[in-house]
mmCIF file of C-alpha atoms in Angstrom:
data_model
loop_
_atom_site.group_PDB
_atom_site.id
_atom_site.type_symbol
_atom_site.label_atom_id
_atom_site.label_comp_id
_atom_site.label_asym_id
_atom_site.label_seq_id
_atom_site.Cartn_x
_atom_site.Cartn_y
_atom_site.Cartn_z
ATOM 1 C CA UNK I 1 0.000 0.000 0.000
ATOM 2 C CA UNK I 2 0.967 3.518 -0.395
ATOM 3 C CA UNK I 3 0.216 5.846 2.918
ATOM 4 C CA UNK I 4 0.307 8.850 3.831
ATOM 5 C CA UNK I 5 1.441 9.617 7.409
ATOM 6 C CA UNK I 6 0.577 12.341 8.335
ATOM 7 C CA UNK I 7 2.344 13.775 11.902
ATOM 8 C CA UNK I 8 5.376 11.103 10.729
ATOM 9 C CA UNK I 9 8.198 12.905 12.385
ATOM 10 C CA UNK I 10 6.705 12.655 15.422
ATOM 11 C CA UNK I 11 6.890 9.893 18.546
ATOM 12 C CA UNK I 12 4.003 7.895 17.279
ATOM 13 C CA UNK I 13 4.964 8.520 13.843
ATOM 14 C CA UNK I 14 8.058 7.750 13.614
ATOM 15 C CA UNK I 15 8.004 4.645 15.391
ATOM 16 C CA UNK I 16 4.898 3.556 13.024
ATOM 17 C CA UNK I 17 6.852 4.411 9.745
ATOM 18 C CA UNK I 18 9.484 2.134 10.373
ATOM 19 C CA UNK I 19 7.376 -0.646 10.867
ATOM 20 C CA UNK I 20 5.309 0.156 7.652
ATOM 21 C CA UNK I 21 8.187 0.317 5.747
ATOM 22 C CA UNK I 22 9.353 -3.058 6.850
ATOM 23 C CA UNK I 23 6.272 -4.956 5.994
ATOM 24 C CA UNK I 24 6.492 -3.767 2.165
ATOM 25 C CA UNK I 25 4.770 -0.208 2.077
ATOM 26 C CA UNK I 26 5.380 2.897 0.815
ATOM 27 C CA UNK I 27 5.941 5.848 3.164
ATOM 28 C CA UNK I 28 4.983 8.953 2.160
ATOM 29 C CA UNK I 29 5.609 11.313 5.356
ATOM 30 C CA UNK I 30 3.760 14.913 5.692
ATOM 31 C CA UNK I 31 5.092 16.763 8.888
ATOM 32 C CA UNK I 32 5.641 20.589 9.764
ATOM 33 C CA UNK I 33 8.391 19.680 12.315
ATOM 34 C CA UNK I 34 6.594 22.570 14.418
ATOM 35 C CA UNK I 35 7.893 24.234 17.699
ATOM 36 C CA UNK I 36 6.059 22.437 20.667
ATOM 37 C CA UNK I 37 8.913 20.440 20.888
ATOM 38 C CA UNK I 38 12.544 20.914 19.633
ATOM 39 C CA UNK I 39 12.144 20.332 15.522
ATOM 40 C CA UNK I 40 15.705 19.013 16.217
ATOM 41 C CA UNK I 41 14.117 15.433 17.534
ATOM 42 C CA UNK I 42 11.895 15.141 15.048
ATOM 43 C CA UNK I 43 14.293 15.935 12.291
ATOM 44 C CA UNK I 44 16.199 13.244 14.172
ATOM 45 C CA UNK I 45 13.276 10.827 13.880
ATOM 46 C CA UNK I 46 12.737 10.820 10.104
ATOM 47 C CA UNK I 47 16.138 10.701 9.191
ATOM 48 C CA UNK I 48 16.263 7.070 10.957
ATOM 49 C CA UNK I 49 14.269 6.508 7.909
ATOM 50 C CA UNK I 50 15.238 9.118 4.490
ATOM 51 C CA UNK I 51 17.528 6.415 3.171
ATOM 52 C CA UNK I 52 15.115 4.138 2.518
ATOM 53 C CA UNK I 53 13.924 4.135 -1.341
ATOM 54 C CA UNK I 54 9.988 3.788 -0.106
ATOM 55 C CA UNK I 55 10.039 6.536 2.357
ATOM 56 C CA UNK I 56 9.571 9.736 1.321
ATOM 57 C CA UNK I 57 9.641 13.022 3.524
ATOM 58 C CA UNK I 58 7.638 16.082 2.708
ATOM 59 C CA UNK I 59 7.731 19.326 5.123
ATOM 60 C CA UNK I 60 4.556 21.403 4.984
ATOM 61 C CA UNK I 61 0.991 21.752 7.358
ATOM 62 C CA UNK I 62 -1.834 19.943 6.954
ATOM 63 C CA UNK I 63 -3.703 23.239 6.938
ATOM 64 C CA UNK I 64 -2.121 23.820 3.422
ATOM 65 C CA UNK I 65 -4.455 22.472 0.909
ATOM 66 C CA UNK I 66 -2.510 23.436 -1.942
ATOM 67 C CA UNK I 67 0.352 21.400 -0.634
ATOM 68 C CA UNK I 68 -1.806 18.433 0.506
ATOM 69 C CA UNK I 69 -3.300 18.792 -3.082
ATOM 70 C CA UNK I 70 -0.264 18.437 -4.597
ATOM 71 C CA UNK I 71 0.726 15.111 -2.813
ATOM 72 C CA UNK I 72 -2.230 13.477 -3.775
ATOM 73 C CA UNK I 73 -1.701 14.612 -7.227
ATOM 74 C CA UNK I 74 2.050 13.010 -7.077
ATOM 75 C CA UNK I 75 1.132 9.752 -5.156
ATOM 76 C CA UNK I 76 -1.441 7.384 -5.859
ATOM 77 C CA UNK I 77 -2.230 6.956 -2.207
ATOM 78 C CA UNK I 78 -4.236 3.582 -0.844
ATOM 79 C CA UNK I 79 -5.042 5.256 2.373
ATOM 80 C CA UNK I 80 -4.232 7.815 4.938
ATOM 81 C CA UNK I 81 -3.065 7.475 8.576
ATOM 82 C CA UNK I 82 -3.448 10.791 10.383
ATOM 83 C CA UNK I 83 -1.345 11.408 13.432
ATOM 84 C CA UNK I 84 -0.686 14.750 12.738
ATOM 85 C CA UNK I 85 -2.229 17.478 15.824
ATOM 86 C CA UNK I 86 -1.166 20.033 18.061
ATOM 87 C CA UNK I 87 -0.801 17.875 20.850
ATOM 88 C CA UNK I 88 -1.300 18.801 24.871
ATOM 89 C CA UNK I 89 -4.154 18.945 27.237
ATOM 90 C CA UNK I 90 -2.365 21.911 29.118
ATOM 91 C CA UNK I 91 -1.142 24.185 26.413
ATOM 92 C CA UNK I 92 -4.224 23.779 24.607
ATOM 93 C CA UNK I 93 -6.159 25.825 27.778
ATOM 94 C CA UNK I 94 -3.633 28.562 26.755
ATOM 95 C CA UNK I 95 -4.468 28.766 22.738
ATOM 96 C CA UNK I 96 -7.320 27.144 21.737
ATOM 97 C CA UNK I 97 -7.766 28.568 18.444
ATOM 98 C CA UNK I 98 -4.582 27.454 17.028
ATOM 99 C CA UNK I 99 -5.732 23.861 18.699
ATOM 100 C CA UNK I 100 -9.051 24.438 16.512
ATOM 101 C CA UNK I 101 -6.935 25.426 13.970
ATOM 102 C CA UNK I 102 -4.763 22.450 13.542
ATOM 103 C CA UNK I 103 -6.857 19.552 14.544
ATOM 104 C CA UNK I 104 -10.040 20.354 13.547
ATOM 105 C CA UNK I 105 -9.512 22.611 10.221
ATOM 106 C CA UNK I 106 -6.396 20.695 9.436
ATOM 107 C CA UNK I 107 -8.602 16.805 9.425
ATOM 108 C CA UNK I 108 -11.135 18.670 7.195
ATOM 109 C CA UNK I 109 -8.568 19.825 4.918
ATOM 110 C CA UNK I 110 -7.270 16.216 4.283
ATOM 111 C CA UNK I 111 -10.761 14.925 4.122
ATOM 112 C CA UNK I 112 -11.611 17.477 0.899
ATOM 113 C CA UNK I 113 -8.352 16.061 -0.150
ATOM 114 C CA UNK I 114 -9.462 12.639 -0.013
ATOM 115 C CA UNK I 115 -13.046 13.115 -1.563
ATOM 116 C CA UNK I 116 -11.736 15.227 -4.378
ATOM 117 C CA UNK I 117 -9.071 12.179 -5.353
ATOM 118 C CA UNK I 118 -10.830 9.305 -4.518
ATOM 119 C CA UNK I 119 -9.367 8.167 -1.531
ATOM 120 C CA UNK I 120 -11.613 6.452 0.684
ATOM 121 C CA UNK I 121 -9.554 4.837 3.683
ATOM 122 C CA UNK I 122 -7.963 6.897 6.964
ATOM 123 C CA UNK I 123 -6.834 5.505 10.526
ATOM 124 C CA UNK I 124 -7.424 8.955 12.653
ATOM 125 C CA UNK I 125 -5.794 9.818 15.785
ATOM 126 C CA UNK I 126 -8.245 10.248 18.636
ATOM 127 C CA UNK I 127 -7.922 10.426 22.525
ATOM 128 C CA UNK I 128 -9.120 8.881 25.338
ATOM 129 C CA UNK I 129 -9.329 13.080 26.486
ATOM 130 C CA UNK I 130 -12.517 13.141 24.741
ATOM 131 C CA UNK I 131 -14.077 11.294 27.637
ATOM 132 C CA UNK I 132 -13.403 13.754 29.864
ATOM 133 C CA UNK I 133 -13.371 13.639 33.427
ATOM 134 C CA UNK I 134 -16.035 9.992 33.584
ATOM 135 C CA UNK I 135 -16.959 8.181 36.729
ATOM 136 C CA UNK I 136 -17.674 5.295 34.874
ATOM 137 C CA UNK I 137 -14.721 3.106 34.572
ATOM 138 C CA UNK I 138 -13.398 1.096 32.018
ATOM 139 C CA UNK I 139 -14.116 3.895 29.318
ATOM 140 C CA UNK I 140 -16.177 2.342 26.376
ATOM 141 C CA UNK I 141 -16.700 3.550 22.797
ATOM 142 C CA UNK I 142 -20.622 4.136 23.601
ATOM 143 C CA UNK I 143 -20.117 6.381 26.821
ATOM 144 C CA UNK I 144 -21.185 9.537 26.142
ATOM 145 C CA UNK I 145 -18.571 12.144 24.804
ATOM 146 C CA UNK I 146 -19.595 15.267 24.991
ATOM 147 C CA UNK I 147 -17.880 17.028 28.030
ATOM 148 C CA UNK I 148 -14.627 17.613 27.187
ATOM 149 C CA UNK I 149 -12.375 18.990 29.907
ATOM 150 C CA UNK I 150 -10.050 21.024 27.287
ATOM 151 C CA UNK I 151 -9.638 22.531 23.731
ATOM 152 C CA UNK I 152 -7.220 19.681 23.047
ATOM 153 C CA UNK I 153 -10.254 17.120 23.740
ATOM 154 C CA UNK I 154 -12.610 18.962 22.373
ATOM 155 C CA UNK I 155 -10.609 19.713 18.890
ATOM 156 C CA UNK I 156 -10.651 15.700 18.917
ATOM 157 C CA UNK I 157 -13.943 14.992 19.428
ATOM 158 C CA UNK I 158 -14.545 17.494 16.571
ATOM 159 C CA UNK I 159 -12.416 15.730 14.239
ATOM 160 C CA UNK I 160 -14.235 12.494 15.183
ATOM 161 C CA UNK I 161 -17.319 14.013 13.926
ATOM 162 C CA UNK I 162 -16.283 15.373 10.644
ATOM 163 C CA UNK I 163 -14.662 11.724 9.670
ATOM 164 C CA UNK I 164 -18.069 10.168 10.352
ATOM 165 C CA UNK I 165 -19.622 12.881 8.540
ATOM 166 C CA UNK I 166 -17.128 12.095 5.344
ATOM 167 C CA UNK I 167 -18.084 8.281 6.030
ATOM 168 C CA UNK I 168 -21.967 9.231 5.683
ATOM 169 C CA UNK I 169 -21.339 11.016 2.752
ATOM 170 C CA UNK I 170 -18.888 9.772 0.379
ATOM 171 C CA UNK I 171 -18.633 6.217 2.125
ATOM 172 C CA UNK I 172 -15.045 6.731 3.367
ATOM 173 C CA UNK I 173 -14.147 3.619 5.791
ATOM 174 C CA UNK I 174 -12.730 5.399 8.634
ATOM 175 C CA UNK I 175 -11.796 4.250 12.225
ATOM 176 C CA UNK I 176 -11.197 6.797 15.204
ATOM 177 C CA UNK I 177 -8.635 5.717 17.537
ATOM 178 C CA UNK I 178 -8.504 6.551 21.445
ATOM 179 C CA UNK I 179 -5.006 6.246 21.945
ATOM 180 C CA UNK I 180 -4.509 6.122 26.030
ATOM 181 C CA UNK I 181 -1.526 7.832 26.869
ATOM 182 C CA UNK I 182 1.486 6.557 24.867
ATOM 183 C CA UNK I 183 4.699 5.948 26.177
ATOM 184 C CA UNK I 184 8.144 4.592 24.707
ATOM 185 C CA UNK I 185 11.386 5.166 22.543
ATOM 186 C CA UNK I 186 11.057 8.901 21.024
ATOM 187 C CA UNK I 187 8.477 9.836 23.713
ATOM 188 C CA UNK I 188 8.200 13.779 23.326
ATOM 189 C CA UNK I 189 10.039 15.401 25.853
ATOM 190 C CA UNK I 190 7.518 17.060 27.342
ATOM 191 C CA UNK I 191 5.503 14.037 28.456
ATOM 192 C CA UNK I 192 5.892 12.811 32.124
ATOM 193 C CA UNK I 193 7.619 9.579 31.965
ATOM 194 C CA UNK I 194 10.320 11.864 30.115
ATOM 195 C CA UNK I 195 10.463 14.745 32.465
ATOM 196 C CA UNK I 196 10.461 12.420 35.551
ATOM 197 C CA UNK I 197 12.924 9.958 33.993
ATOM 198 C CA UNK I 198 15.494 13.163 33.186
ATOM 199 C CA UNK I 199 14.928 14.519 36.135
ATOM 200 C CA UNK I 200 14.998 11.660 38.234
ATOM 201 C CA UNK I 201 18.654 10.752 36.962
ATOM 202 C CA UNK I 202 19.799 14.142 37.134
ATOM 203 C CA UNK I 203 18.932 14.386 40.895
ATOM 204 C CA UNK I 204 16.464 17.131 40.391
ATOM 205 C CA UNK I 205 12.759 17.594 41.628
ATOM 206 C CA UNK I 206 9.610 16.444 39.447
ATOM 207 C CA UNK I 207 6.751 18.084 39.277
ATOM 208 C CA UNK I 208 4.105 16.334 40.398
ATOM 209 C CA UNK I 209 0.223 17.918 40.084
ATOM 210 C CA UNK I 210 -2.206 16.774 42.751
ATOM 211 C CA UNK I 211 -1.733 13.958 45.773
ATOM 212 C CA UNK I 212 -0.723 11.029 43.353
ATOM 213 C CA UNK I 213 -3.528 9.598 42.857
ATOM 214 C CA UNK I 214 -4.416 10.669 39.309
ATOM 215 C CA UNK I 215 -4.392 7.629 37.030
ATOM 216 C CA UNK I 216 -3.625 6.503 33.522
ATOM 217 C CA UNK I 217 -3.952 3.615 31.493
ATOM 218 C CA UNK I 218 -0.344 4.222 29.915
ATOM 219 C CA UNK I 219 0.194 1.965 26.597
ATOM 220 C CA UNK I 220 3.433 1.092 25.524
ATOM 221 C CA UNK I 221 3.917 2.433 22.012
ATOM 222 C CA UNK I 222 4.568 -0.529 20.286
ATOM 223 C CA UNK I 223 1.310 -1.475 21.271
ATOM 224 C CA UNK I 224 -0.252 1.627 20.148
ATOM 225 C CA UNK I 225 1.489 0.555 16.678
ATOM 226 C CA UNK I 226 0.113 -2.565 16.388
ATOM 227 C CA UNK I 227 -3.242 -0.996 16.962
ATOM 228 C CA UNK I 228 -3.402 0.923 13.691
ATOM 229 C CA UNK I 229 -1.625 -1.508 11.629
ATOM 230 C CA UNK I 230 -4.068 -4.044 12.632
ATOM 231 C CA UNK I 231 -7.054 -1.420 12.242
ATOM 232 C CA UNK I 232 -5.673 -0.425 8.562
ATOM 233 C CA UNK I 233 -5.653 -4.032 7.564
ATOM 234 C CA UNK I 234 -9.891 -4.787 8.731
ATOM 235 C CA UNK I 235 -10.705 -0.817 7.916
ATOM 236 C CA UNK I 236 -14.334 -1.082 6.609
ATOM 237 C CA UNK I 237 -16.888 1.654 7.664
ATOM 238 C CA UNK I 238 -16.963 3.492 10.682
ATOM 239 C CA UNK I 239 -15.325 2.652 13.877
ATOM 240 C CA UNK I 240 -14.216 4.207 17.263
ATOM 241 C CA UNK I 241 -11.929 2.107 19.151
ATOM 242 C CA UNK I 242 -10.492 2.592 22.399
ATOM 243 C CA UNK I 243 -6.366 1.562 22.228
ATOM 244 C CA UNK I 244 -5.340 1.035 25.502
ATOM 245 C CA UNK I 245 -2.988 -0.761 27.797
ATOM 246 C CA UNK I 246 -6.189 -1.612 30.052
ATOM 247 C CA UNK I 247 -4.172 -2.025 33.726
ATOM 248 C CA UNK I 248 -4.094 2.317 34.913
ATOM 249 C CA UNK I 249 -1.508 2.945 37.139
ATOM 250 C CA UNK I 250 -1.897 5.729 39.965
ATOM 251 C CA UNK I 251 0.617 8.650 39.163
ATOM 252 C CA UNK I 252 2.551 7.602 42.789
ATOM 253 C CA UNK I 253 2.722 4.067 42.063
ATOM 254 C CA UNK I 254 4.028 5.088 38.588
ATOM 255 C CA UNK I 255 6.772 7.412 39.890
ATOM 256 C CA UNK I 256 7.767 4.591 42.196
ATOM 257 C CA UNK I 257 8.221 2.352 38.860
ATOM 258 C CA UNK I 258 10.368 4.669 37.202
ATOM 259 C CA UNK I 259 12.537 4.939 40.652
ATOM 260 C CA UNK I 260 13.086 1.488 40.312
ATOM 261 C CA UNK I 261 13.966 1.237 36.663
ATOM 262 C CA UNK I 262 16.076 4.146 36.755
ATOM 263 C CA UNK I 263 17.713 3.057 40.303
ATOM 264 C CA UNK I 264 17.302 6.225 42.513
ATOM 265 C CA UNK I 265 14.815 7.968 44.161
ATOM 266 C CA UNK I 266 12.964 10.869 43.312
ATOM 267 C CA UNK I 267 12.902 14.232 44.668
ATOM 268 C CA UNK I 268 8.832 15.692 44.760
ATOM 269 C CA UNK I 269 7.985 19.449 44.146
ATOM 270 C CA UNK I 270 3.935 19.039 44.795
ATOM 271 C CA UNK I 271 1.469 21.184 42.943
ATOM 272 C CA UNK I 272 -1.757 22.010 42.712
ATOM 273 C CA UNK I 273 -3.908 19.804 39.949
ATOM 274 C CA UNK I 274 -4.087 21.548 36.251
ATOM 275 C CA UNK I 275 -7.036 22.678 34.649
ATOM 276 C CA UNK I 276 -7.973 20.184 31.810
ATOM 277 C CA UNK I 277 -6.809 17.656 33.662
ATOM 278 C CA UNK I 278 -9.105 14.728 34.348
ATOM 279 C CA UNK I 279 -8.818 12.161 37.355
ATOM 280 C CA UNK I 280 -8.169 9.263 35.773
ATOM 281 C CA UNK I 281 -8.408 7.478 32.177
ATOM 282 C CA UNK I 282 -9.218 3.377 31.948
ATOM 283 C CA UNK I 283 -9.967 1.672 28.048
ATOM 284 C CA UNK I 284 -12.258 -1.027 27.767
ATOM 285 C CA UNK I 285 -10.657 -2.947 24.732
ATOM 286 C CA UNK I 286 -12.903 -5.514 23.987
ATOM 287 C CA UNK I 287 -14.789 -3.570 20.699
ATOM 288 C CA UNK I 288 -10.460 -3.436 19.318
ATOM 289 C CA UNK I 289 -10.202 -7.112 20.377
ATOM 290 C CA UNK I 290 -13.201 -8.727 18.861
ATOM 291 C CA UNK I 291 -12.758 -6.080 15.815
ATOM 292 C CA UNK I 292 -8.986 -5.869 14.842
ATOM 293 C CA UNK I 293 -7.916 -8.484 16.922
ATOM 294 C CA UNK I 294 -5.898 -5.848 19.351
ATOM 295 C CA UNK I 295 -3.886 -7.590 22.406
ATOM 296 C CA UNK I 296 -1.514 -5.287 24.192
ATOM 297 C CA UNK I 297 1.365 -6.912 25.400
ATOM 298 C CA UNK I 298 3.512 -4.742 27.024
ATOM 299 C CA UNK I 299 2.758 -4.251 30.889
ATOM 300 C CA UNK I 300 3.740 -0.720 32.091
ATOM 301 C CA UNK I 301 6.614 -2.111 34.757
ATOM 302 C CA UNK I 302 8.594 -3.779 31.371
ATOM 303 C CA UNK I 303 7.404 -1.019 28.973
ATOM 304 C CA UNK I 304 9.140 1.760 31.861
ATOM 305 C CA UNK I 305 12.005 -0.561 32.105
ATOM 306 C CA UNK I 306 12.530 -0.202 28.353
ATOM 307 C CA UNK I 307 12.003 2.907 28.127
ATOM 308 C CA UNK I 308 14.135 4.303 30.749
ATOM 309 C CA UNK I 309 17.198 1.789 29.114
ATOM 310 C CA UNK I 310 16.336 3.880 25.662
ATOM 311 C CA UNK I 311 16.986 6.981 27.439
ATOM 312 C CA UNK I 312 20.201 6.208 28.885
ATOM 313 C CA UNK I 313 21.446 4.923 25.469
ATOM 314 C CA UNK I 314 20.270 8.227 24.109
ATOM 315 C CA UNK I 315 22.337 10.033 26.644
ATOM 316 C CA UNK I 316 25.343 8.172 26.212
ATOM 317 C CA UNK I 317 25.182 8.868 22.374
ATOM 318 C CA UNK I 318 24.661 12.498 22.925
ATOM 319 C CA UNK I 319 27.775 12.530 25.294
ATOM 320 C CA UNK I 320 29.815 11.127 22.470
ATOM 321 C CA UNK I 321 28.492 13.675 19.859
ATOM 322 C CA UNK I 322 29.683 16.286 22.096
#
């Protein structure tokens, strides 16, 4: 198959492309290698990549139809995989028309794209955010969805809507996927399991929002990979699916993880909670199980382990750079 990626550069991306690539398809990667993190990384990402002959790297927005235009004109594409957002629950409270912007305005753009060239088959990028703050635990695909806690959420939930608007109208086979917080090699460095991990090595305090007992259903990003390969491959029609690791961890049992897989203890700078944030997140995967046949396999206390040994090979190769 041919695909565009879009968001490619990025820690989901990136880790996705490379496993595209190596079961036969062609790669074509759209990402503005924007400032919320350091363009640097993500330059780094997709160059793990350029030199292979059925990956090809394009930098531009998804907002710029012209350009988006133009790909479609150049590659016969099979389907799309859209990763591409301004990503963060936080930030987003600060700007939310540039969250708009991008993840609602810059979907519709790709889906004019697609009806205008006859491409009928996209794996979107959802969040479990769009739940919002629920009492009702696991999350399922039928729970209601309509109080988000943030513009990030919200923007999502929006972009869910217009694909199942595309799928009523022109028949696209779409699915919507809840990713529950992501975690892994490439990790953007603004995530927790990042800032803890750097910080925790470094012997300096983490920020921690709240009493601990926040909790997320973290999913190891291989995992999360698996999930849309496996979605691309039964893609027919309209689906939300929740991909999760389905075992949450409370924030203070994670930090205590991470203390253990990085081998000291960390210092705690506590902090009120943030707006936007929600108390805790939980995927009921049985709809992805029966569906794509989704099985995560990674439990958090290996996935951290991993993680926190990429990190420290990272750092080592950095030191010998410099």
């Amino acid at each position: 198959m041919t695909i565009l990626l879009t968001g490619g550069a990025g820690f989901i991306g990136s880790n996705l492309a490379k496993q595209l690539l190596e079961e036969g398809h062609q790669v074509i990667c759209l990402d503005n290698l924007d400032s919320y993190y350091a363009p640097d990384i993500k330059w780094k990402n997709v160059q793990q990549t350029l030199s292979i002959p059925a990956y090809h790297f394009h930098q531009g927005d998804i907002r710029d139809s012209d350009l988006v235009d133009t790909l479609f004109q150049t590659y016969a594409f099979d389907a799309v995989i859209h990763l591409a957002a301004r990503a963060g629950v936080r930030p987003s409270v600060q700007d939310p028309a540039l969250y708009y912007d991008v993840n609602v305005n810059g979907t519709l753009t790709l889906l004019q794209a697609m009806q205008r060239f006859g491409v009928t088959k996209m794996v979107f990028a959802s969040s479990s955010s769009v739940y919002g703050d629920s009492p009702q635990v696991p999350f399922t695909e039928t729970d209601s969805a309509d109080r988000p806690l943030s513009p990030y959420a919200a923007s999502k939930r929006a972009a869910e809507l217009l694909c199942h608007t595309f799928h009523n109208l022109y028949s696209f086979d779409i699915f919507c996927l809840r990713f529950f917080t992501v975690y892994g090699p490439l990790q953007r460095p603004e995530m927790a399991i990042s800032q803890f991990t750097e910080s925790i090595l470094n012997g300096q305090a983490i920020n921690v929002f709240g009493d601990g007992s926040t909790a997320r259903d973290y999913t190891y990003v291989d995992d999360i990979v698996s999930g849309i390969i496996q979605s691309l491959k039964n893609l027919k029609g309209y689906e939300v699916l929740n991909i999760g690791g389905a075992d949450p961890i409370s924030l203070a049992n994670l930090i205590r993880v991470i203390e253990q897989a990085v081998g000291q203890t960390a210092l705690i700078n506590r902090l009120p909670m943030q707006p936007g944030d929600v108390q805790q997140t939980y995927a009921d995967i049985r709809k992805a199980t029966q569906l794509i046949d989704y099985h995560p396999s990674v439990r958090v206390e290996d996935g951290i382990q991993r993680f926190v040994d990429w990190f420290r090979s990272r750092q080592d190769a950095d030191l010998v750079m410099k």
